[in-house]
XYZ file of C-alpha atoms in Angstrom:
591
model
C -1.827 4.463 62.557
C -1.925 6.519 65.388
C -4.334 5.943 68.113
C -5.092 7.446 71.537
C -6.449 5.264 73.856
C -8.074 6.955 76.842
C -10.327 4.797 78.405
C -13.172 7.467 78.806
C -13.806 6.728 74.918
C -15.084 3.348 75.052
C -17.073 4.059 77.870
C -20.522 4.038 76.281
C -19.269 0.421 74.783
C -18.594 -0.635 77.858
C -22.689 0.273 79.277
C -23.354 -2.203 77.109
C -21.405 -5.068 79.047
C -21.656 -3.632 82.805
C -25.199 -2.559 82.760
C -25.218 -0.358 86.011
C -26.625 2.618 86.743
C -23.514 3.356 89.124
C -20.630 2.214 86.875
C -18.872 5.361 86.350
C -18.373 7.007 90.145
C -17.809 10.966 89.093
C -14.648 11.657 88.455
C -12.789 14.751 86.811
C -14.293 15.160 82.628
C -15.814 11.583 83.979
C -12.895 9.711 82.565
C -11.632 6.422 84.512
C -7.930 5.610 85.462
C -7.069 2.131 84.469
C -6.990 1.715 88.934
C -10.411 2.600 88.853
C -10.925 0.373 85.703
C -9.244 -3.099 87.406
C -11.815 -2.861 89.816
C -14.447 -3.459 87.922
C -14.376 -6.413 85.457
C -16.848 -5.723 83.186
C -15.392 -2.720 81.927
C -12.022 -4.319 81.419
C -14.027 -6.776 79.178
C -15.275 -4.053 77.786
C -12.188 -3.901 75.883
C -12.515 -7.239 74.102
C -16.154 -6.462 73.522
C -15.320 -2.785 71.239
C -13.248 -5.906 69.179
C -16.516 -7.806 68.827
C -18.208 -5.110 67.478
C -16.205 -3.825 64.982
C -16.022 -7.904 63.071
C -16.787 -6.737 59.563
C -19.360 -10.089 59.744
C -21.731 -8.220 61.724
C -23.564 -6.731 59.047
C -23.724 -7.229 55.428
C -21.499 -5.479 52.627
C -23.147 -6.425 49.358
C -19.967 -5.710 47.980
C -21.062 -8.684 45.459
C -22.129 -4.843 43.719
C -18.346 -4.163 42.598
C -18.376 -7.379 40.603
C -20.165 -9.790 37.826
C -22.616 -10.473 40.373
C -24.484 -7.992 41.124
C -24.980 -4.013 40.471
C -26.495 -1.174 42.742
C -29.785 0.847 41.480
C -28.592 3.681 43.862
C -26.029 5.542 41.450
C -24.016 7.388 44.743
C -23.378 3.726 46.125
C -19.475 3.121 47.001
C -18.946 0.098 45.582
C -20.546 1.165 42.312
C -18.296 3.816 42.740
C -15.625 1.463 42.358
C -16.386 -1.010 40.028
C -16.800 1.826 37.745
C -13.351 3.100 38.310
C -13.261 5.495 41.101
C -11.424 2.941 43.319
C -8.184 5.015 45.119
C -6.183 4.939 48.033
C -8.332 7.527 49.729
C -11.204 6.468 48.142
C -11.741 2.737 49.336
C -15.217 1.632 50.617
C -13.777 -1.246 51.224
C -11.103 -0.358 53.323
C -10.098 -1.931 56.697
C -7.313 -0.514 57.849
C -8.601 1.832 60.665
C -11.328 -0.507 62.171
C -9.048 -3.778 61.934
C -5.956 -2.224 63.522
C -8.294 0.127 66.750
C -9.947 -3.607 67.216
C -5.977 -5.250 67.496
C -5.306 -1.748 69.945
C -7.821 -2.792 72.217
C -6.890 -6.610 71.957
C -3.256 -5.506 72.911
C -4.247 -3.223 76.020
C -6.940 -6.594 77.281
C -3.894 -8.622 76.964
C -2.536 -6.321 79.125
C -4.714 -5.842 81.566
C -6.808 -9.022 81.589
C -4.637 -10.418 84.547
C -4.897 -7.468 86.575
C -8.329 -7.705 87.269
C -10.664 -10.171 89.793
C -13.258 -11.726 88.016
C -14.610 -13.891 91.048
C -13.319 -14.672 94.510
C -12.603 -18.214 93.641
C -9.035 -18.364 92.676
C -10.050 -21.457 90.533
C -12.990 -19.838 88.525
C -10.438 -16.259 88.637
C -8.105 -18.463 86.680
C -10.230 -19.524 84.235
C -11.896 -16.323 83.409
C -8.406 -14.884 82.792
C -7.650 -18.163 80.457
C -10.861 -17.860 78.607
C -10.383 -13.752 78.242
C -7.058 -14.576 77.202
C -8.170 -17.021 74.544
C -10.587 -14.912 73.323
C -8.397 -11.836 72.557
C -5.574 -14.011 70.641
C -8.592 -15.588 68.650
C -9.929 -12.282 67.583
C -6.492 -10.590 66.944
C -5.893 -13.494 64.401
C -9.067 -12.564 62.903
C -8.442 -9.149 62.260
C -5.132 -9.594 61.295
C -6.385 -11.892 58.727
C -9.079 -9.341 57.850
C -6.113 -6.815 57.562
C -4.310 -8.989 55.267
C -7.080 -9.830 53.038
C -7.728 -6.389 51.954
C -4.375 -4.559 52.272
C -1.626 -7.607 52.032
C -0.190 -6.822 48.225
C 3.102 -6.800 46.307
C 5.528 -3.668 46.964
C 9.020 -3.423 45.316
C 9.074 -7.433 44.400
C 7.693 -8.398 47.918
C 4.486 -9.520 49.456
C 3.706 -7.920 52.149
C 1.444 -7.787 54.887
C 0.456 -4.792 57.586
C 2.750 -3.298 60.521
C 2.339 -5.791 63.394
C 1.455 -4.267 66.559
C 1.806 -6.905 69.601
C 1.684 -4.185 72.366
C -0.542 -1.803 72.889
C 0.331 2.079 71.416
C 0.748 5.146 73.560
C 1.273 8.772 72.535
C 5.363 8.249 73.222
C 5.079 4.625 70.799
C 6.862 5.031 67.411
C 3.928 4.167 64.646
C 6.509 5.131 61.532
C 7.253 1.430 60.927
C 7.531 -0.818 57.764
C 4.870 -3.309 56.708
C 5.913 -6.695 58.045
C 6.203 -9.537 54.970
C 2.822 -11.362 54.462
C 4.984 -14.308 55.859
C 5.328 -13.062 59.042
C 1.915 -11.668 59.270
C 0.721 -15.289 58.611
C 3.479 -16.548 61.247
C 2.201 -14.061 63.843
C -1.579 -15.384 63.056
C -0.756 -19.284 63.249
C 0.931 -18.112 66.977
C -2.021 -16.428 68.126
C -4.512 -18.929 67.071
C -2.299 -21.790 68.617
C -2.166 -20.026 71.601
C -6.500 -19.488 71.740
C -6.664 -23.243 70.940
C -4.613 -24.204 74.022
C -6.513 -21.865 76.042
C -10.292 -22.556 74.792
C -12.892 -25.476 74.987
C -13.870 -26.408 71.136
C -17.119 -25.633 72.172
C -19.127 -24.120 75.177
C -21.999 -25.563 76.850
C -22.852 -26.883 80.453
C -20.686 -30.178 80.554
C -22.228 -32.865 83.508
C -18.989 -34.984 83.555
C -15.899 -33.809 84.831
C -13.924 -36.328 82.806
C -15.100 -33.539 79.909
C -13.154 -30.778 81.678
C -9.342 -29.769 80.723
C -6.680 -31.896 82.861
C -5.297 -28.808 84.001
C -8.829 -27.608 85.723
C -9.771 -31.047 86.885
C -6.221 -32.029 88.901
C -6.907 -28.430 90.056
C -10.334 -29.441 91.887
C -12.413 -27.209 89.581
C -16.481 -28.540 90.646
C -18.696 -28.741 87.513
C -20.595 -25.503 88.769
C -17.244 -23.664 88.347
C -16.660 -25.178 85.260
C -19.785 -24.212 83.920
C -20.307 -20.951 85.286
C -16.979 -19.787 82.862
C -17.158 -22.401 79.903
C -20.893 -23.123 79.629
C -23.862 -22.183 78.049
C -24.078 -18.777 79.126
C -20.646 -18.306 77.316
C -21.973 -19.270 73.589
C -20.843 -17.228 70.637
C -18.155 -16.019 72.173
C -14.929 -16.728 70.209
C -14.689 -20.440 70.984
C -11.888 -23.335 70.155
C -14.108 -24.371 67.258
C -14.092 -20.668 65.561
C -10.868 -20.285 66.172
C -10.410 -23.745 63.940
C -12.875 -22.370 61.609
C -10.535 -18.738 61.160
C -7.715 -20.880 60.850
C -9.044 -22.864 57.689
C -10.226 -19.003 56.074
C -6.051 -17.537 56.804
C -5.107 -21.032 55.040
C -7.036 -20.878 52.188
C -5.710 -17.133 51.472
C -2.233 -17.870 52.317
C -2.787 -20.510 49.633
C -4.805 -18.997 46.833
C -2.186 -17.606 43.479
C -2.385 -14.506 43.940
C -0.728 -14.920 47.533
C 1.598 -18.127 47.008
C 3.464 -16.548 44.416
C 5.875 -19.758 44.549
C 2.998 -22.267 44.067
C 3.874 -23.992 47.571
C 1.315 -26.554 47.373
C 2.003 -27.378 51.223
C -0.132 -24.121 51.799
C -2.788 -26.101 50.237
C -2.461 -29.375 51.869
C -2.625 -26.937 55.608
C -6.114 -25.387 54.487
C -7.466 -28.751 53.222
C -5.992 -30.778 56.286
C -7.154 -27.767 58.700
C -10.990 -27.513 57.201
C -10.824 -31.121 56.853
C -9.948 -31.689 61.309
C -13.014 -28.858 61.545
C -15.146 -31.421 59.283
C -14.223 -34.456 61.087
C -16.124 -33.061 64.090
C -19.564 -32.802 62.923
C -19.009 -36.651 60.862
C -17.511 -35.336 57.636
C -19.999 -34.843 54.229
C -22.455 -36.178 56.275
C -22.905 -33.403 58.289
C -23.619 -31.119 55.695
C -27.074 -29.543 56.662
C -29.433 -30.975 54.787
C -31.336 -27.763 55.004
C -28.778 -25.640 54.489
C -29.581 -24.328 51.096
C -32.185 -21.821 52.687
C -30.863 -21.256 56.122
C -32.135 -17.436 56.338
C -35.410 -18.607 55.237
C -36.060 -21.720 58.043
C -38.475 -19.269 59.833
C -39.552 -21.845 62.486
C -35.715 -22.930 62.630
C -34.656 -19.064 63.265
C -38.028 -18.095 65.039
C -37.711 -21.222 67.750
C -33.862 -20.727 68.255
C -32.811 -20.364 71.758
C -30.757 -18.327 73.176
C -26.863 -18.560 71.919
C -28.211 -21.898 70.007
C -26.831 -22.521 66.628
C -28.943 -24.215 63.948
C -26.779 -27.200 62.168
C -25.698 -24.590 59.227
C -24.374 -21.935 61.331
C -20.498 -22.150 62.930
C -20.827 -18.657 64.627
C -23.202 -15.658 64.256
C -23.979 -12.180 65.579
C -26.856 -11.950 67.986
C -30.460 -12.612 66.250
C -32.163 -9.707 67.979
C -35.553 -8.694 67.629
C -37.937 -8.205 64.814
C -36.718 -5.749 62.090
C -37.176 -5.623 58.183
C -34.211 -3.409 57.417
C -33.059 -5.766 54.837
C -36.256 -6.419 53.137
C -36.961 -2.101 53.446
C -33.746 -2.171 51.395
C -34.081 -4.971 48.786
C -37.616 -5.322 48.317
C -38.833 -4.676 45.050
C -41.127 -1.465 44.855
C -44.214 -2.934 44.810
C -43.295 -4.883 48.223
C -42.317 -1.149 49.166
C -38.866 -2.086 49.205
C -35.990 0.064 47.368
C -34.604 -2.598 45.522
C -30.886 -1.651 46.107
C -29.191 -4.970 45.284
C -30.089 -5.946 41.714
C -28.115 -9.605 40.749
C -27.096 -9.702 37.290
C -27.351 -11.896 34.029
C -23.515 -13.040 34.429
C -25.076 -14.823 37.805
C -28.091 -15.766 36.449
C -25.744 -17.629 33.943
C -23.785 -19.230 36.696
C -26.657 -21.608 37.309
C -26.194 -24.551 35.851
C -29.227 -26.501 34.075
C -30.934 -29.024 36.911
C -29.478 -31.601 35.149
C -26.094 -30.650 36.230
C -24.921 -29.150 32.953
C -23.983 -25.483 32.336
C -26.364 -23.414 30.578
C -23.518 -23.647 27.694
C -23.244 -27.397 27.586
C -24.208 -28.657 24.556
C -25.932 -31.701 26.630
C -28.048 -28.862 29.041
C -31.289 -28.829 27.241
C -31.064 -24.985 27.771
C -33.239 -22.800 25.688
C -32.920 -19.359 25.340
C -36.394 -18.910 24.994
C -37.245 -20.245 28.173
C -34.174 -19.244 30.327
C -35.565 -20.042 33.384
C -37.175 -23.455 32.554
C -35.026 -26.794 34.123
C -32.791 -24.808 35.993
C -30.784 -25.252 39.413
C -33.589 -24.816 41.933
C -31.048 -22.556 43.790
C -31.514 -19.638 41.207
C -35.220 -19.387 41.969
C -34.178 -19.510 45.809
C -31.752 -16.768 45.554
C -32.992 -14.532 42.839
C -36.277 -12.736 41.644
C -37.113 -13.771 38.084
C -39.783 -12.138 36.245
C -42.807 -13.781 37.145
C -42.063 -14.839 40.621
C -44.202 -14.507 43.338
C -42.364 -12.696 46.555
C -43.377 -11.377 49.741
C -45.887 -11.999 52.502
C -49.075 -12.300 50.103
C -47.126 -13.963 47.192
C -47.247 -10.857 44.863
C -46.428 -11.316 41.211
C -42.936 -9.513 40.007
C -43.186 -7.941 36.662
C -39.286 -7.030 35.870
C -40.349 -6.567 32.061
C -39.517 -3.286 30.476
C -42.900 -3.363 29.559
C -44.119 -3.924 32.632
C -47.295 -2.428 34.389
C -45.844 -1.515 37.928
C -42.459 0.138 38.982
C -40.862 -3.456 39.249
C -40.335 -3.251 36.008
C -36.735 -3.000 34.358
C -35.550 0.951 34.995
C -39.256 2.188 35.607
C -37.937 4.468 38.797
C -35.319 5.180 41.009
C -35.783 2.088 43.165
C -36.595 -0.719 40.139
C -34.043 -2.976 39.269
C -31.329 -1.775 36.816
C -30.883 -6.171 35.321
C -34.166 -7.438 35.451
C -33.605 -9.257 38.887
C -33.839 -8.201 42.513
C -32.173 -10.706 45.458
C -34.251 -12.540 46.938
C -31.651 -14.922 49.300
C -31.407 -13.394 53.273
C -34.626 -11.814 53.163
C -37.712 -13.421 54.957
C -40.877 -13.422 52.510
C -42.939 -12.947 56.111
C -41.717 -9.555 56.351
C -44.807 -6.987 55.455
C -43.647 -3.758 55.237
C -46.707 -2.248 53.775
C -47.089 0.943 55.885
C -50.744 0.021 56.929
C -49.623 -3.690 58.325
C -46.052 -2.903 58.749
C -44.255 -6.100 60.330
C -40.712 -8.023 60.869
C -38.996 -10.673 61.332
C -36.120 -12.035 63.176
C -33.087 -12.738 61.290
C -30.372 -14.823 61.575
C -26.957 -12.885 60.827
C -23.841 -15.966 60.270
C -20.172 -14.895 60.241
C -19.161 -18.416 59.499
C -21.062 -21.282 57.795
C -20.484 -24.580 57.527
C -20.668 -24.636 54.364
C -17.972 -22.205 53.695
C -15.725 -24.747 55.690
C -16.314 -27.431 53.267
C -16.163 -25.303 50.466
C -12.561 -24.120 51.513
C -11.760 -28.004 52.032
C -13.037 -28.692 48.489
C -10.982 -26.192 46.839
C -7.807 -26.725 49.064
C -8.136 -30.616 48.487
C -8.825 -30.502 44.832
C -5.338 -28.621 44.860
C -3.214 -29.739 47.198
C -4.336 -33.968 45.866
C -6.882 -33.774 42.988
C -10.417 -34.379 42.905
C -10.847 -38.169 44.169
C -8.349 -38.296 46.912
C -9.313 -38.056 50.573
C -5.904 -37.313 52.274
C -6.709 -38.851 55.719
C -10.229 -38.066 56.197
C -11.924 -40.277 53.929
C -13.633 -37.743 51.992
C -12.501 -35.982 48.890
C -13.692 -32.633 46.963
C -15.574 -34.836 44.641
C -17.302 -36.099 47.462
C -18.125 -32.754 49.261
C -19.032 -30.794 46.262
C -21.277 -33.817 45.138
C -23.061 -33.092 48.293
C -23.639 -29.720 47.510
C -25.303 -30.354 44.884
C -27.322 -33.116 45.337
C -28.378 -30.866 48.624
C -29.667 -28.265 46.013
C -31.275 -31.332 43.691
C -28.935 -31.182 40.976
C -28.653 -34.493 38.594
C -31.561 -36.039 41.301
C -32.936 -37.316 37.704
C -29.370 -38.510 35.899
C -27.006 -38.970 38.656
C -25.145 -35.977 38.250
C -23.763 -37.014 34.671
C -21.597 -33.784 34.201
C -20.013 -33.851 37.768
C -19.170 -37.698 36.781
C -17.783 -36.708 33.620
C -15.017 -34.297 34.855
C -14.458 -35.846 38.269
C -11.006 -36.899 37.740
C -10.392 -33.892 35.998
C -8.361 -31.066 38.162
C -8.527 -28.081 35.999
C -12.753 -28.647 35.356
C -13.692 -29.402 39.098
C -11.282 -26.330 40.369
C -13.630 -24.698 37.530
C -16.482 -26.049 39.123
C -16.180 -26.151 42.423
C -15.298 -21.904 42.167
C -18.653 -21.760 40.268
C -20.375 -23.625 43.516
C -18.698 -21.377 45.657
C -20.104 -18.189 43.883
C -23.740 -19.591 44.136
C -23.486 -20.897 47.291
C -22.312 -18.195 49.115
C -23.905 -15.490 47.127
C -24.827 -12.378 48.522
C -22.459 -12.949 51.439
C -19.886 -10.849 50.717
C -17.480 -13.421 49.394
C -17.251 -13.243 45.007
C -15.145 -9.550 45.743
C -12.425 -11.118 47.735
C -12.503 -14.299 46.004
C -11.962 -12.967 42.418
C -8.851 -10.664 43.947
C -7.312 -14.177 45.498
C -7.556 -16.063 42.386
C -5.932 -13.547 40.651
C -8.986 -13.540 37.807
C -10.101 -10.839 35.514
C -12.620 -8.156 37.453
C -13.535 -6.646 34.488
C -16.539 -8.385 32.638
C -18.942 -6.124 32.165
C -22.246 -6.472 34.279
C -25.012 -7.592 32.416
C -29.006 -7.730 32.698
C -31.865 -8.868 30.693
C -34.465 -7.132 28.959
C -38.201 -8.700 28.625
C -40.833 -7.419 26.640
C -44.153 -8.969 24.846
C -44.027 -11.677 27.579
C -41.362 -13.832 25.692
C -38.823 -11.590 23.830
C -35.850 -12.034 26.024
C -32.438 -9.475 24.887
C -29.015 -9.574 27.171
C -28.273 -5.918 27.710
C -24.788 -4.641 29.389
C -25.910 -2.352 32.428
C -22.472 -1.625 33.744
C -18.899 -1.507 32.833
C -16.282 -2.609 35.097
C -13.444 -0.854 35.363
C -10.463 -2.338 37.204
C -6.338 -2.327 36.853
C -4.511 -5.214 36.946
C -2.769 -4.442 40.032
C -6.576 -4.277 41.842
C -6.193 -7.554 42.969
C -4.717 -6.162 45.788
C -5.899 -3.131 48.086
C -4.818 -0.155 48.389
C -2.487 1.359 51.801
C -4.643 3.954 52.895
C -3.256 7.335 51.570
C -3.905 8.859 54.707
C -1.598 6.769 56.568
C 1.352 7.032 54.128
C 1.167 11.078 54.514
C 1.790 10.340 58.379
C 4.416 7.694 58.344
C 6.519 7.389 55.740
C 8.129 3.643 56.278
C 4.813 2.264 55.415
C 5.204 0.791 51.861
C 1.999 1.133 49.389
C 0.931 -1.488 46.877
C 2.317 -1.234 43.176
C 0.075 0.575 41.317
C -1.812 2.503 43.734
């Protein structure tokens, strides 16, 4: 990919971080020479900052909506588009290889340039704004790269590979006709990068009042606590920190590991993801740090309303700035009567992921389900995260009708904007949020690119692999143990101990089973069941169902959506543009 880096086009990112009326001295077409540029650190951060903002974790995808999970009610929606077999090369909505690789562009030119600049008069403080800058960049180059690999890394002629690796920044005179590295050696070059941000960054930042906290190397250099501080402290938070960094590390691992990656079944690959989410656990005391709370993190409104400023709650690794008060997510999954549009409409192959509150599966002979009361005894979770018919939502508790019979445009396919399954999502959005246009109001929101949860997730799955369900490698916790405190966080088995989790819990083959199903519920909505399905290697093509209500208790499963997906989908596409410019770049069988 070819990209032309002049300076001048980053500029208005760069506003952002300087915030001076006289940053930009006229020049000629107001475009900067990099001499101009090392004079005025901010803008030279400004580099590492266009990275931030182009994280894909920023926002949310919803691409749940190309899979079992979930379908879209607005028919021109890309990943409907998809999932219903318009998925090509130059068709990809959920492409990343333009805005991953421009990120790694500017990451190469900061590493470049970060020691050229001053960042304070103090030579010791100088130093350690370079180190942390430093850090910073090879953290988020790891993360992109990983990015990069999750949605482009695929099998070509008999290999996995990986993307072109680009450690220096391009110019116009740089030869971009090169071959895809191996997936290998894009892993390699990750594992590098993040060792390197490790040595460079403190696990965590925050205003330290003992120097025997500080790094050796800053502390035999007679660094004062102020210095220390003014570079590594509080003002610094949520910045790519050595605890992220740990946290990215454990995500590359668990790909790297997953079948449809480790075509040689290496089970070292899953011993590194389990022993590196397990070091991450460790920190905040193991299962017992799971938040207790954690269930409904983007609903604890005086949690998120009373958080300070670059303050975590105990749930949250690392998230994107809170902002102010908005409602775009509730404006866009709302049901109609709550004024909303209803875009994201879960389906009945979800619903049927929640197991019974006893612990059993809804197909268990020992569940006590009832298909005439499908939503009676269930996992407290489903009620948390989805709209049933009959539940109350929003800011004045309004009833949901989602009957095809139903009285209001809630109702299953009553207008453009009602739900196409007979749910609407109700986890991420605040039920505070009024956005009735006479008392229009929002909320803030609390946007995570890594949860804690997803670390010990990754550590159940890797452990259950790499040593079975009971053992505990060296950290004295096994996957039995962390996905029994998932559930008993949600109140599953509260009432019978969790007799189906006991039953299989020396059983590899049922808890992987299970522990995927806990993934998919817990981290609904989040942008993970896409990805996850293509690194297991597992079929994409169950057709998306719904539910159909009518006379208050006739209940009917009804397919709403075929899915229509190749075999070879389990890997992305090489963008089609890019292979008409350089021809060394290798596509993906099939596409």
């Amino acid at each position: 990919m070819k990209i032309n880096l002049k300076i001048g086009l980053i500029i208005t990112a760069l506003v952002v971080v300087a915030g001076c009326s006289d940053l930009i001295d006229p020049a000629v077409e107001n475009i900067q020479s990099k001499d101009n540029i090392r004079e005025r650190p901010g803008m030279i951060q400004g580099l590492l900052l266009n990275a931030y903002l182009r994280i894909p974790t920023n926002g949310y995808s919803f691409s749940e909506m190309a899979t079992d999970d979930a379908v879209s009610n607005d028919l021109d929606n890309g990943f409907l588009n998809i999932a219903t077999g318009q998925w090509a090369s130059n068709n990809n909505p959920l492409d990343r290889w333009s805005s991953a690789n421009s990120a790694i562009q500017y990451l190469n030119e900061m590493l470049v340039e970060v020691g050229n600049t001053e960042y304070a008069s103090n030579p010791r403080v100088n130093q350690m704004f370079m180190d942390r800058l430093t850090g910073e960049t090879y953290g988020l180059r790891a993360l992109f790269m990983y990015y990069l690999l999750q949605a482009h890394g695929g099998i070509s002629e008999g290999e996995l590979l990986g993307v072109p690796i680009f450690l220096e920044p391009q110019t116009v005179d740089s030869d971009f006709n090169i071959p895809r590295a191996t997936f290998a050696e894009c892993m390699a070059q990750i594992y590098s990068d993040i060792e390197k941000a490790m040595d460079l960054l403190p696990m965590d930042y925050y205003n330290i009042s003992d120097a025997s906290l500080m790094p050796s190397r800053y502390r035999e250099a007679g660094t004062q606590l102020s210095e220390y501080n003014r570079v590594f402290g509080d003002d610094a938070k949520q910045l790519v920190s050595g605890r992220i960094v740990r946290a990215i590390r454990a995500q590359v691992a668990l790909l790297a590991a997953s079948p449809s990656f480790n075509l040689d079944g290496d089970q070292s690959k899953w011993t590194d993801a389990a022993t590196y989410a397990g070091n991450l656990l460790n920190t905040i005391g193991g299962v017992s740090g799971l938040d207790p709370n954690g269930v409904t993190w983007y609903n604890n409104t005086s949690v998120i309303d009373g958080l300070g400023a670059g303050n975590n709650p105990p749930e949250i690794l690392w998230r994107g700035s809170i902002g102010g008060p908005s409602n775009n997510l509730e404006s866009r999954n709302f049901p109609p009567t709550l004024y909303g549009d209803g875009l994201v409409n879960p389906t009945q192959n979800l619903v049927d992921a929640f197991p019974m509150a006893n612990g059993y599966p809804i197909s268990d002979p020992a569940s006590g389900y009832s298909d005439d009361a499908p939503y009676a005894n269930r996992d407290r979770r489903l009620a948390q995260f989805i709209i049933l018919n009959g539940s109350t939502a929003g800011p004045t508790g309004t009833t949901i009708n989602t009957a095809l019979d139903s009285d209001t445009n809630d109702g299953l396919n009553k207008v453009e904007t009602s739900t196409r399954t007979g749910y609407y999502m109700r986890k991420l959005l605040r039920q505070d949020v009024n956005l009735d246009p006479v008392a229009n109001t929002g909320q803030r929101h609390i946007q995570p690119r890594i949860r804690y949860t997803e670390i010990f997730l990754i550590y159940a799955e890797a452990a259950n692999e790499a040593w079975g369900p009971m053992a505990s490698g060296s950290f004295g916790f096994s996957a039995y143990d962390v996905i029994k405190a998932i559930r008993e966080r949600a109140g599953i088995g509260t009432d019978n101990g969790d007799t189906y989790l006991e039953s299989i819990k020396s059983d590899q083959e049922a808890m992987r089973e299970l522990i995927r199903n806990e993934r998919r519920l817990e981290l609904s909505f989040e942008g993970f069941r896409f990805w996850d399905l293509r690194r297991w290697g597992l079929d994409l093509t169950e057709t998306a169902q719904g539910i159909r209500i009518e006379n208050g208790d006739d209940f009917s499963i009804i397919d709403v959506e075929n899915r229509v997906y190749q075999d070879y989908m389990i890997y992305g596409p090489v963008p089609y543009s890019e292979r008409l410019k350089f021809s060394a770049l290798q596509q993906n069988r099939g596409w």
